[in-house]
XYZ file of C-alpha atoms in Angstrom:
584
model
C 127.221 95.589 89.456
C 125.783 92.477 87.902
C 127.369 89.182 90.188
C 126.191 87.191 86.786
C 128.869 86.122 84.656
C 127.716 85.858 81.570
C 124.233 85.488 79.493
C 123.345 82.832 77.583
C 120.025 82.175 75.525
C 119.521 78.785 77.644
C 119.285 81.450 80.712
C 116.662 83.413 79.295
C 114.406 80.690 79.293
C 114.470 80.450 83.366
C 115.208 83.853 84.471
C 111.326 85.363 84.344
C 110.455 86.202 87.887
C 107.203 84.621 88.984
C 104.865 86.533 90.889
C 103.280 84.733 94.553
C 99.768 85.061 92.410
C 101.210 82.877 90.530
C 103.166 80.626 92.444
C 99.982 80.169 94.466
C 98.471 79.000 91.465
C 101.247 76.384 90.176
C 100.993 75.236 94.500
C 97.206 74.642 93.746
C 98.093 72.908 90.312
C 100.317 70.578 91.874
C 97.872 70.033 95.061
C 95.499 68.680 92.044
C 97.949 66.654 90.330
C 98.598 64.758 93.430
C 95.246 63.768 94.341
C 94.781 63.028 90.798
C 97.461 60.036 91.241
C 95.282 58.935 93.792
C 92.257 58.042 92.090
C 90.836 56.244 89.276
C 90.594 57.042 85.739
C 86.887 57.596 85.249
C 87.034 59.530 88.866
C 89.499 61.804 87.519
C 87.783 62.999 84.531
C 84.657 63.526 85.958
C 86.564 66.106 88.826
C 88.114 67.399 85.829
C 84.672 69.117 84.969
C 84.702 70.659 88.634
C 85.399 74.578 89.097
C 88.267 75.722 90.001
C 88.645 78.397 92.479
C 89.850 81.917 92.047
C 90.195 82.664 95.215
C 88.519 86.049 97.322
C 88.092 89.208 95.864
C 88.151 92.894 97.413
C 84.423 93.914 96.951
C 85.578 97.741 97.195
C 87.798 97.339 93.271
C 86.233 99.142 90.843
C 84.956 97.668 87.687
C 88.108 97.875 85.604
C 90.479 96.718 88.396
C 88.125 93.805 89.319
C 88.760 92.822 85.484
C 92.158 93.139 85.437
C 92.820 90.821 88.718
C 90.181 88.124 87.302
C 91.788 88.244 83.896
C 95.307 88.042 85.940
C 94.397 85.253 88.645
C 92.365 83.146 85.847
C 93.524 79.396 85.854
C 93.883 78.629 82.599
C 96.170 76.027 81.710
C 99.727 76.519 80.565
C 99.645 74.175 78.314
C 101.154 75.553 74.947
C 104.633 75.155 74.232
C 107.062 77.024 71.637
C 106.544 74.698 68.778
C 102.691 75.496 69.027
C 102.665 78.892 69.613
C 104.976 79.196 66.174
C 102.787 77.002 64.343
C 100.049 78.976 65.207
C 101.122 82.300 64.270
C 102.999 80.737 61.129
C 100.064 78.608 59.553
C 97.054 78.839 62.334
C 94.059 80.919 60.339
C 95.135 80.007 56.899
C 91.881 79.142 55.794
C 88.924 79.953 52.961
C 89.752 83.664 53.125
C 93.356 82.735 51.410
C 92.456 79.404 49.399
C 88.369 80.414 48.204
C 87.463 84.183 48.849
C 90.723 85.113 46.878
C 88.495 83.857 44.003
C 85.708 86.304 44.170
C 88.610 88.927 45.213
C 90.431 88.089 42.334
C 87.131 87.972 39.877
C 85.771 91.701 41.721
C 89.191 93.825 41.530
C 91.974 92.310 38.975
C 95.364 90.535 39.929
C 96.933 93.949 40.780
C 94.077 94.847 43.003
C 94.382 91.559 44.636
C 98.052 92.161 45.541
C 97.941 95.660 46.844
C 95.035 95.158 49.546
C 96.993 92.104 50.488
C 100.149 93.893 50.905
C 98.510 97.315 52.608
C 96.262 94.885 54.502
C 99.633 92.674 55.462
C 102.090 95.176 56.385
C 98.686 96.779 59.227
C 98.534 93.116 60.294
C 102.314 92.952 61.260
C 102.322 96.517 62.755
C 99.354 95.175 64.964
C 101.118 91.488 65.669
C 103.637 93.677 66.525
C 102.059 95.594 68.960
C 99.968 92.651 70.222
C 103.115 91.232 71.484
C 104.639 93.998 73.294
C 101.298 94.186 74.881
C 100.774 90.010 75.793
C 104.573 89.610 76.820
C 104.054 92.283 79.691
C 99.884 91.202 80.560
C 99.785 87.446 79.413
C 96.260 87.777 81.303
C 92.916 85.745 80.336
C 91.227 87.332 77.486
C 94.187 89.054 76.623
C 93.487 92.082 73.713
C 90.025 91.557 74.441
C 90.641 92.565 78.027
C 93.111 95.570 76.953
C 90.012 97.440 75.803
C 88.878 98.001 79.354
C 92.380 98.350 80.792
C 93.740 100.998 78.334
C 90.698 102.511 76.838
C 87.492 102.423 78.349
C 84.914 99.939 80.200
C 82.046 100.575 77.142
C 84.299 99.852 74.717
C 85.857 97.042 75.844
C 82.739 95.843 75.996
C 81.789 96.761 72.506
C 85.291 95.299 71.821
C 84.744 91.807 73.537
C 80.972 91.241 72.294
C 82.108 91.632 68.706
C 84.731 89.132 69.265
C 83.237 86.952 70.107
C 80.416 87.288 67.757
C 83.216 87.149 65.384
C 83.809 83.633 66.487
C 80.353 82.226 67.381
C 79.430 82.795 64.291
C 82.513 81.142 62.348
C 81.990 77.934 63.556
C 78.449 76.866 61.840
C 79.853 78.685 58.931
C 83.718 76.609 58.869
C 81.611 73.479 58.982
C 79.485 74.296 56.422
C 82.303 75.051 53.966
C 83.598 71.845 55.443
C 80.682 70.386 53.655
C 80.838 71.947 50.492
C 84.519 70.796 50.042
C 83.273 67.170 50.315
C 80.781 68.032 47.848
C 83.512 68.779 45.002
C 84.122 64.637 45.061
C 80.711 63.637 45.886
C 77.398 65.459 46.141
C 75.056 62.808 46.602
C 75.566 62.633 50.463
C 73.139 64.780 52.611
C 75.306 68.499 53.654
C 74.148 67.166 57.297
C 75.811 64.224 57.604
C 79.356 65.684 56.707
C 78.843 68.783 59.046
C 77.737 65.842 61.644
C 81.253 64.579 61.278
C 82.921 67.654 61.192
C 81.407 68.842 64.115
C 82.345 65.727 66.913
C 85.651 65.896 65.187
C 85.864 69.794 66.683
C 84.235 68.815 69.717
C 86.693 65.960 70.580
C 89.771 68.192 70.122
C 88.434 70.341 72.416
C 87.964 67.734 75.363
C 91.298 68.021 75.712
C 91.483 71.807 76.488
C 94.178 73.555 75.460
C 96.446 70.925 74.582
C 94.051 69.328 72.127
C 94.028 72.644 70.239
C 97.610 73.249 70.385
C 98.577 69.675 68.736
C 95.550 69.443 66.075
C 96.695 73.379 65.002
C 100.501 72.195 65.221
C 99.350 69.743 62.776
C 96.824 71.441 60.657
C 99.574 74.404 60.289
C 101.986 72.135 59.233
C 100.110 70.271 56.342
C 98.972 73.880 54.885
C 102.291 75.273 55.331
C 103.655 72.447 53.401
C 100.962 72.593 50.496
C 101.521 76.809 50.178
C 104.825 76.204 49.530
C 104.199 73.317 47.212
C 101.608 75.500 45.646
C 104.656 78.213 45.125
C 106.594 76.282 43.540
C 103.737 74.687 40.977
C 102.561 78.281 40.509
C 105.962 79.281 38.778
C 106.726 75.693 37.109
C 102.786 76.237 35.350
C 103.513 80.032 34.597
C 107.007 79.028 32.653
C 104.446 76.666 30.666
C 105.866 73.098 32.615
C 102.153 71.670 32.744
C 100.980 68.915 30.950
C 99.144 71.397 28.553
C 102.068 73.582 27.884
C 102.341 77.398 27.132
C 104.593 79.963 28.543
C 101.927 82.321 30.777
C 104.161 85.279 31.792
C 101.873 88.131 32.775
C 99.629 87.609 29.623
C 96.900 88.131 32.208
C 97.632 91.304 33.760
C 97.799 93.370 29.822
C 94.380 90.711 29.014
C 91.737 90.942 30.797
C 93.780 93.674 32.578
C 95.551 94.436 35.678
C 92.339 96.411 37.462
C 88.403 94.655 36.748
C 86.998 97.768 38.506
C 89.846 100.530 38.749
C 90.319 101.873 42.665
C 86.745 100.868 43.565
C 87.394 97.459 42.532
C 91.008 97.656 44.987
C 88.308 98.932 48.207
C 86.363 96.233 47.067
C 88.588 93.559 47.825
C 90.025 94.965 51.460
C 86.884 93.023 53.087
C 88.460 89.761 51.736
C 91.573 90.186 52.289
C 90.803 91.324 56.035
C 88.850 87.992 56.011
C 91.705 86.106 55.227
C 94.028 87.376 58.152
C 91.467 87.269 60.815
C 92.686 85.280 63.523
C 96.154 86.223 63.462
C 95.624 87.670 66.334
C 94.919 84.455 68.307
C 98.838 84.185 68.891
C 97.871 86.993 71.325
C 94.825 85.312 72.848
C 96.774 82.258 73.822
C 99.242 84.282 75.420
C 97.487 83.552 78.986
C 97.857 79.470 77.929
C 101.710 79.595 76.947
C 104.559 78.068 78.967
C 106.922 81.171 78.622
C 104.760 83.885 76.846
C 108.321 86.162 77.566
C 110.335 83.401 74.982
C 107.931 82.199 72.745
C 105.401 85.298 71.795
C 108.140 87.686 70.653
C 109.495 85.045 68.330
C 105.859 84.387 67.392
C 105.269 87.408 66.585
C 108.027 87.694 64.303
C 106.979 84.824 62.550
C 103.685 86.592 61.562
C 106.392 88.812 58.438
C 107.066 85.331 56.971
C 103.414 84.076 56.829
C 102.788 87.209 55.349
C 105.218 87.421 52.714
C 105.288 83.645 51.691
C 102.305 82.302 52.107
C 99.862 85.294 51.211
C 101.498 88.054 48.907
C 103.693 85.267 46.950
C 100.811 82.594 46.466
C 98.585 85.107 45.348
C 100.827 86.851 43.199
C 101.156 83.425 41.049
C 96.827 82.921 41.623
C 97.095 86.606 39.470
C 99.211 85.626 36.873
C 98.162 82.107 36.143
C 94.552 82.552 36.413
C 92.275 85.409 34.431
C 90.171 87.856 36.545
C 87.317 87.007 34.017
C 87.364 83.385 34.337
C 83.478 82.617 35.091
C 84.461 79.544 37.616
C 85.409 82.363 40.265
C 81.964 83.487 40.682
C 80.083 80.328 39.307
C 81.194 77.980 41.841
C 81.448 77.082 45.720
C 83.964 75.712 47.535
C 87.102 74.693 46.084
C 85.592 74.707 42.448
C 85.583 78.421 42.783
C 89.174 78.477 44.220
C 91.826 79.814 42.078
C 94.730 77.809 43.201
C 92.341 74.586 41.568
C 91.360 76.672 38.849
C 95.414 77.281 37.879
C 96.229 74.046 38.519
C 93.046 72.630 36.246
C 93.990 75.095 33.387
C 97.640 73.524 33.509
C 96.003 69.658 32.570
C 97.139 68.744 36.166
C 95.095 65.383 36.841
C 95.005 64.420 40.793
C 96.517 68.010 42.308
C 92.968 69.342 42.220
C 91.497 67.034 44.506
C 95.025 67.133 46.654
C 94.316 71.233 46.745
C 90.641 70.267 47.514
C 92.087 67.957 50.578
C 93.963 70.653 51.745
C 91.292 73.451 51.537
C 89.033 71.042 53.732
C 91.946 70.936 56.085
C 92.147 74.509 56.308
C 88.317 74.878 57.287
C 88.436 71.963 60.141
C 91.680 73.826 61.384
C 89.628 77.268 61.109
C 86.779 75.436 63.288
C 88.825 74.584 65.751
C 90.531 77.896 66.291
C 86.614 79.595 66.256
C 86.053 77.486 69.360
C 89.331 78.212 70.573
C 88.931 82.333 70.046
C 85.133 82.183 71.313
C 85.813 80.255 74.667
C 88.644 82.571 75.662
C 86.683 85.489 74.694
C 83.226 84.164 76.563
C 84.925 83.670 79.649
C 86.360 87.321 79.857
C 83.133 88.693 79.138
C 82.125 87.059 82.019
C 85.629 88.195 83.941
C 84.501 91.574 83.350
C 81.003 92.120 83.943
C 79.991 91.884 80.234
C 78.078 89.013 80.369
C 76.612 86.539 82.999
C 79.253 85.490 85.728
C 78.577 80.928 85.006
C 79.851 82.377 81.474
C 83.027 82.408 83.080
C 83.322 79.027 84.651
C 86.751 77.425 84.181
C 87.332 73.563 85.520
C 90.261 71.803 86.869
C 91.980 70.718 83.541
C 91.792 75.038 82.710
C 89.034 74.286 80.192
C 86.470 77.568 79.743
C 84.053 75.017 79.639
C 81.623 77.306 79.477
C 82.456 79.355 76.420
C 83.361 76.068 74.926
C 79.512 74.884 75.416
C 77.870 77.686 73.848
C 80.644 78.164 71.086
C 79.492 74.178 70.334
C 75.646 75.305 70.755
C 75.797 78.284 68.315
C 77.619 75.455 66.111
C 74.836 73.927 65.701
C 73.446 76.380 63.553
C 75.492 74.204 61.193
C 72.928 72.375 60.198
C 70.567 74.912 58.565
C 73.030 73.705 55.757
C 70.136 71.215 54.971
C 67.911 74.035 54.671
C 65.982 75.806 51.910
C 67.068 79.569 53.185
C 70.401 78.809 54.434
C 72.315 81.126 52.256
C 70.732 83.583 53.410
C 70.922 82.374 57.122
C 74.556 82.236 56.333
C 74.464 85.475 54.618
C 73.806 87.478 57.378
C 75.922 85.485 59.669
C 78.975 86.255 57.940
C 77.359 90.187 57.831
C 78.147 90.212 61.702
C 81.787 88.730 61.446
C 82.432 90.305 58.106
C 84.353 93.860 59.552
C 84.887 92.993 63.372
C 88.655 92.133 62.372
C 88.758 95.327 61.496
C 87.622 96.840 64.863
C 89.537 94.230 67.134
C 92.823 95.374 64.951
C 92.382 98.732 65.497
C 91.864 98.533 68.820
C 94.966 96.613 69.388
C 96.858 99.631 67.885
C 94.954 102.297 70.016
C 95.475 99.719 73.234
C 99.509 100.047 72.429
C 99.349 103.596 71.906
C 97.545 104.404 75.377
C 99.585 101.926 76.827
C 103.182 104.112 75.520
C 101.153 106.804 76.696
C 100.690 105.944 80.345
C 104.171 104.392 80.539
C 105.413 108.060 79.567
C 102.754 110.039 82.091
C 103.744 107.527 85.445
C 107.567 108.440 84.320
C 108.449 104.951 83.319
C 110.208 103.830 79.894
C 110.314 100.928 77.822
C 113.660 99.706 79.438
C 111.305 97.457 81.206
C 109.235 95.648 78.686
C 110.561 92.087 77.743
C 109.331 92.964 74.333
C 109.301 95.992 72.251
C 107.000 96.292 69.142
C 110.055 96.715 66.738
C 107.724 100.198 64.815
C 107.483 101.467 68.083
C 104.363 103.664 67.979
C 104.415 104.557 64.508
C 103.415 100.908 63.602
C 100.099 101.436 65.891
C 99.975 104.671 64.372
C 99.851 103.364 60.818
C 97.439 100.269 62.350
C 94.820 102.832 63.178
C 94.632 105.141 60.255
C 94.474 101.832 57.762
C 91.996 100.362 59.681
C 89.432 103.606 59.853
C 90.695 103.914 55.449
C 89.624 100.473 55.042
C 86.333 100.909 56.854
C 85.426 104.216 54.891
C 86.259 102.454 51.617
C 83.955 99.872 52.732
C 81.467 102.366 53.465
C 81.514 103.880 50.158
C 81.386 99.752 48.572
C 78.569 98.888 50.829
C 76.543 102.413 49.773
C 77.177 102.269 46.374
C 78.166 98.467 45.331
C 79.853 97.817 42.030
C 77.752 96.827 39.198
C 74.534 97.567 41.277
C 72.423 99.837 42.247
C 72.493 100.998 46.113
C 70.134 98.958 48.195
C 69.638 98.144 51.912
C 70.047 94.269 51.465
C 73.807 94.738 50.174
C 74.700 97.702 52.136
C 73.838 96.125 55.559
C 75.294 92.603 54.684
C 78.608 94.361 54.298
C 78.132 96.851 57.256
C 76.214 95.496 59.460
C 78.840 94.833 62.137
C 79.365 98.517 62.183
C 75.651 99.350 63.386
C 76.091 96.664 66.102
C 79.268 98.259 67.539
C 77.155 101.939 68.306
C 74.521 99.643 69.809
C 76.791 97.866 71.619
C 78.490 100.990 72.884
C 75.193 103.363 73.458
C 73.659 100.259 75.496
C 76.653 100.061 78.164
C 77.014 103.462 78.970
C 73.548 103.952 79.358
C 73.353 100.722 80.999
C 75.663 101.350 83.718
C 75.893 105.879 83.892
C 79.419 105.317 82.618
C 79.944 108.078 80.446
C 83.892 108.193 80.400
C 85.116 108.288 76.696
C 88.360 106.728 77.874
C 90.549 106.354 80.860
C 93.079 109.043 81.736
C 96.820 107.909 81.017
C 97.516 108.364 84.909
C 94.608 106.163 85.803
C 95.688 103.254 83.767
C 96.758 100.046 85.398
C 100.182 98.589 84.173
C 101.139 96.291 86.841
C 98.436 93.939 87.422
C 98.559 90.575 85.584
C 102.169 91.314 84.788
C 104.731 87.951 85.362
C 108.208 89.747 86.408
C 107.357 91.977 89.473
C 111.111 93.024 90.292
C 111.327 95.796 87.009
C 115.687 95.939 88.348
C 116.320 92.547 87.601
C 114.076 92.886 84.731
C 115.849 95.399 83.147
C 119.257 94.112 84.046
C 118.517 90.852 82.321
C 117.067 92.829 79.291
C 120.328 94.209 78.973
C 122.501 91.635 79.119
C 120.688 89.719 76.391
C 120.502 92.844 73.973
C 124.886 92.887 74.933
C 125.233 89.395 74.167
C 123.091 89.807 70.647
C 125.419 92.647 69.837
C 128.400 90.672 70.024
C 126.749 88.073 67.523
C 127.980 87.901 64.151
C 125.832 90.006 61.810
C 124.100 87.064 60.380
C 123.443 86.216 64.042
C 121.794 89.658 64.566
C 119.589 89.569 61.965
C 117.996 85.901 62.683
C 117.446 87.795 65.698
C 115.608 90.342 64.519
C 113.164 88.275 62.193
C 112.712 85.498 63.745
């Protein structure tokens, strides 16, 4: 019997059991502080740059269960608190996916095409969010999903998995601060593309001096302002489609009965998954910060739930008033860059709205800096647990005293620099191919994250063990990673059959390989590792898989005895209690 008297939500907060690992750690952390106290300013920050260390290692682990105790012991800082972590998963990769590429979406496959790959594309992102945090509440390790490849799967394709990553982000960088760029260019075009991207670029690199922190704050505030201006947006959207604008005229859905609801029929609605996929990649970073979070067993489930309201509000309801108020055929969708080709300006221009353009324009550059940021955020994470696992070279993994991966931060800022072929002659097609290699990895890393949760129920069910002693269930149980996987390989075979036979074209290697090429580089990836190292396992066996290291509550009883007593308390809630429970 429980000698507890009662459970409160204040109680929840304190009651996660902390393993020695990392008790050690917070010991070491505090050691640091001390001696910090005792020296200078300038001293301090230059020791700040020092390594840290992760202490001795058994030479005799094997490969996958040296990874998981690196990714478990790795220092970095703890740093993100609840507000951040729901900014982030509210607001955090709103970016030119949502605000510009719904343009070209809109222009390729109609308003109603628009809508349903948003809404298919939505409802897989929340099943994998969902799944993600089951998974990071239980492991908040370093690298997080990108180290759940080689834990649940297999070492090759956790490798696979972690190189196109962080390809993913490498690569978004250069091409954030060149949209950066552009978006200046819709007020003035005179000054040089390589002066703006200079700017752009130190403002990046000093919120990153401050590590995690730096990132948490500029996204708390980045998130904020483009939460604020969707919903402003919403409300615009429906006062200029009841004819309220300057100009006048009741709208309706004139639009979707002329031009039409469809510009290419179902081709036209595969056309547009790569877009909207764009648009939600780097939801998943609510995941990748799990390792950096004060209590990842408080903060990520509610984060996670927060993922259904971004969703709903700021995607399929924005973009349901960008399809009425704005014609597929309009020729500034295609004819433009930047915010000129966005529709939310475009709407807001065809109203007679003087001054909101250029506040829509502000906000869109917003949007790209805050993108930035998160790219070097995603690619240093992900370049030190290459180097936690054996994927890449081991000073790839060097973390300092403040818990910077200082490292991955110094060649995600390198690869930046690729920002300024902006000034060049060839850069779109520089920046053509560059977005080739990011252009489907989403889709891999989400369906991965699905098939990580499913093993994961799987070995949980072979060892004899239940989910009575996870802090956090994925609320579709396996049905939702289910559903995550078979979307994911529909939406790659409809981009298959896009890239082979584009619409309006004829097939040719140029278009088919700057919309698949990411796909090639996976097999690659894959046929080079297990050739590399002999390691011809297609995936671990359920009994072999590891589901105790890295986890923060090692005594499962009191676990599950304080998992009970909060799910008792929430039943005795009011039911308007219940269900703020359940979605948020």
């Amino acid at each position: 019997m429980s000698t507890r008297k009662s459970y409160n939500e204040k109680e929840l907060a304190s009651t996660s059991i902390t393993p020695v690992s990392e008790i050690e750690d917070d010991v070491s952390t505090n050691a640091y502080s001390k001696t910090k106290k005792d020296q200078g300013f300038f001293k301090n920050f230059i020791d700040g740059f020092k390594p840290i260390d992760l202490g001795e290692i058994d030479p005799n682990l094997t490969d996958i269960e040296r990874a998981n105790l690196i990714s478990a012991r790795a220092p970095l800082k703890r740093g993100l608190k609840n507000r951040h972590l729901q900014m982030i998963a509210i607001g955090g990769s709103i970016g030119t996916g949502l605000f510009v590429g719904s343009g070209s979406a809109l222009a390729t496959g109609g308003p109603a095409a628009l809508v349903i790959a948003w809404i298919l594309t939505g409802c897989m992102m929340y099943c994998t969010v969902q799944a993600l945090g089951e998974l990071c509440v239980a492991f908040p390790v370093s690298g997080s999903f990108v180290q759940y490849n080689t834990r649940f799967i297999s070492s090759a394709w956790g490798f696979c998995m972690a190189w196109n990553y962080a390809l993913q982000w490498l690569v978004t960088l250069p091409l954030e601060l060149v949209a950066a760029a552009i978006t200046i260019d819709y007020w003035n075009s005179e000054v040089s593309s390589a002066a703006w991207v200079t700017i752009f670029y130190v403002l990046v690199l000093f919120i990153n001096v401050f590590g995690v922190k730096g990132y948490g704050e500029a996204e708390f505030i980045f998130s904020a302002l483009k939460v604020l201006a969707i919903i402003g947006y919403i409300i615009l959207g429906i006062v200029i489609n009841c004819g309220g604008g300057p100009k006048g005229g009741y709208i309706g859905g004139q639009y979707w009965h002329h031009p039409g609801a469809f510009a290419a029929g179902f081709k036209g609605v595969c056309a547009v998954f790569v877009t909207s996929a764009f648009s939600f990649a780097g939801t998943e970073l609510v995941g990748l910060a799990a390792a950096e979070t004060e209590n990842p067993r408080v903060s990520l489930p509610s984060a996670t739930k927060q993922v259904f309201w971004r969703i709903t509000l700021f995607y399929i309801i924005s973009l349901t008033l960008v399809g009425v108020n704005v014609p597929y055929d309009d020729p500034r969708l295609l004819g433009n860059s930047g915010a000129a080709a966005s529709p939310f300006v475009i709407s807001i221009q065809n109203a007679g709205i003087r001054g909101l353009p250029s506040v829509m324009n502000a906000v869109i550059m917003i949007a790209v800096c805050s993108v930035a940021n998160s790219s070097v955020y995603g690619a240093s994470r992900t370049v030190a647990s290459l180097a936690d696992q054996g994927f890449a070279p081991r000073i790839f993994g060097y973390i300092d005293r403040e818990g910077r991966p200082l490292a991955g931060v110094v060649t995600s800022l390198i690869i930046g620099l690729l920002c300024y072929l902006a000034a060049s002659s060839h850069h779109d097609d520089v920046f053509d191919w560059m977005l080739a290699l990011s252009g489907l990895s989403s889709i891999f890393t989400w369906g991965s994250i699905c098939a990580c949760h499913l093993r994961f129920r799987r070995a949980l069910y072979v060892k004899g063990r239940g989910t009575d002693e996870l802090p956090f269930c994925a609320q579709l149980g396996i049905y939702g990673s289910i559903f995550g996987v078979l979307l994911n390989c529909l939406i790659l075979m409809a981009q298959f059959w896009v890239a082979l036979f584009p619409i309006g074209e004829k097939a040719n290697a140029t278009s088919f390989f700057q919309v698949f090429l990411c796909v090639p580089v996976v097999i690659v990836c894959y046929v080079f590792w297990v050739f590399y190292k002999k390691d011809y396992k297609f995936f671990v066996r359920s009994a072999d898989i590891d589901i105790d290291t890295g986890r923060r509550e090692v005594d499962l009883e009191l676990l599950k005895q304080e998992l009970a007593e909060e799910k008792a308390f929430i039943a005795s809630k009011p039911f308007y209690y219940r269900l703020y429970k359940t979605w948020c």
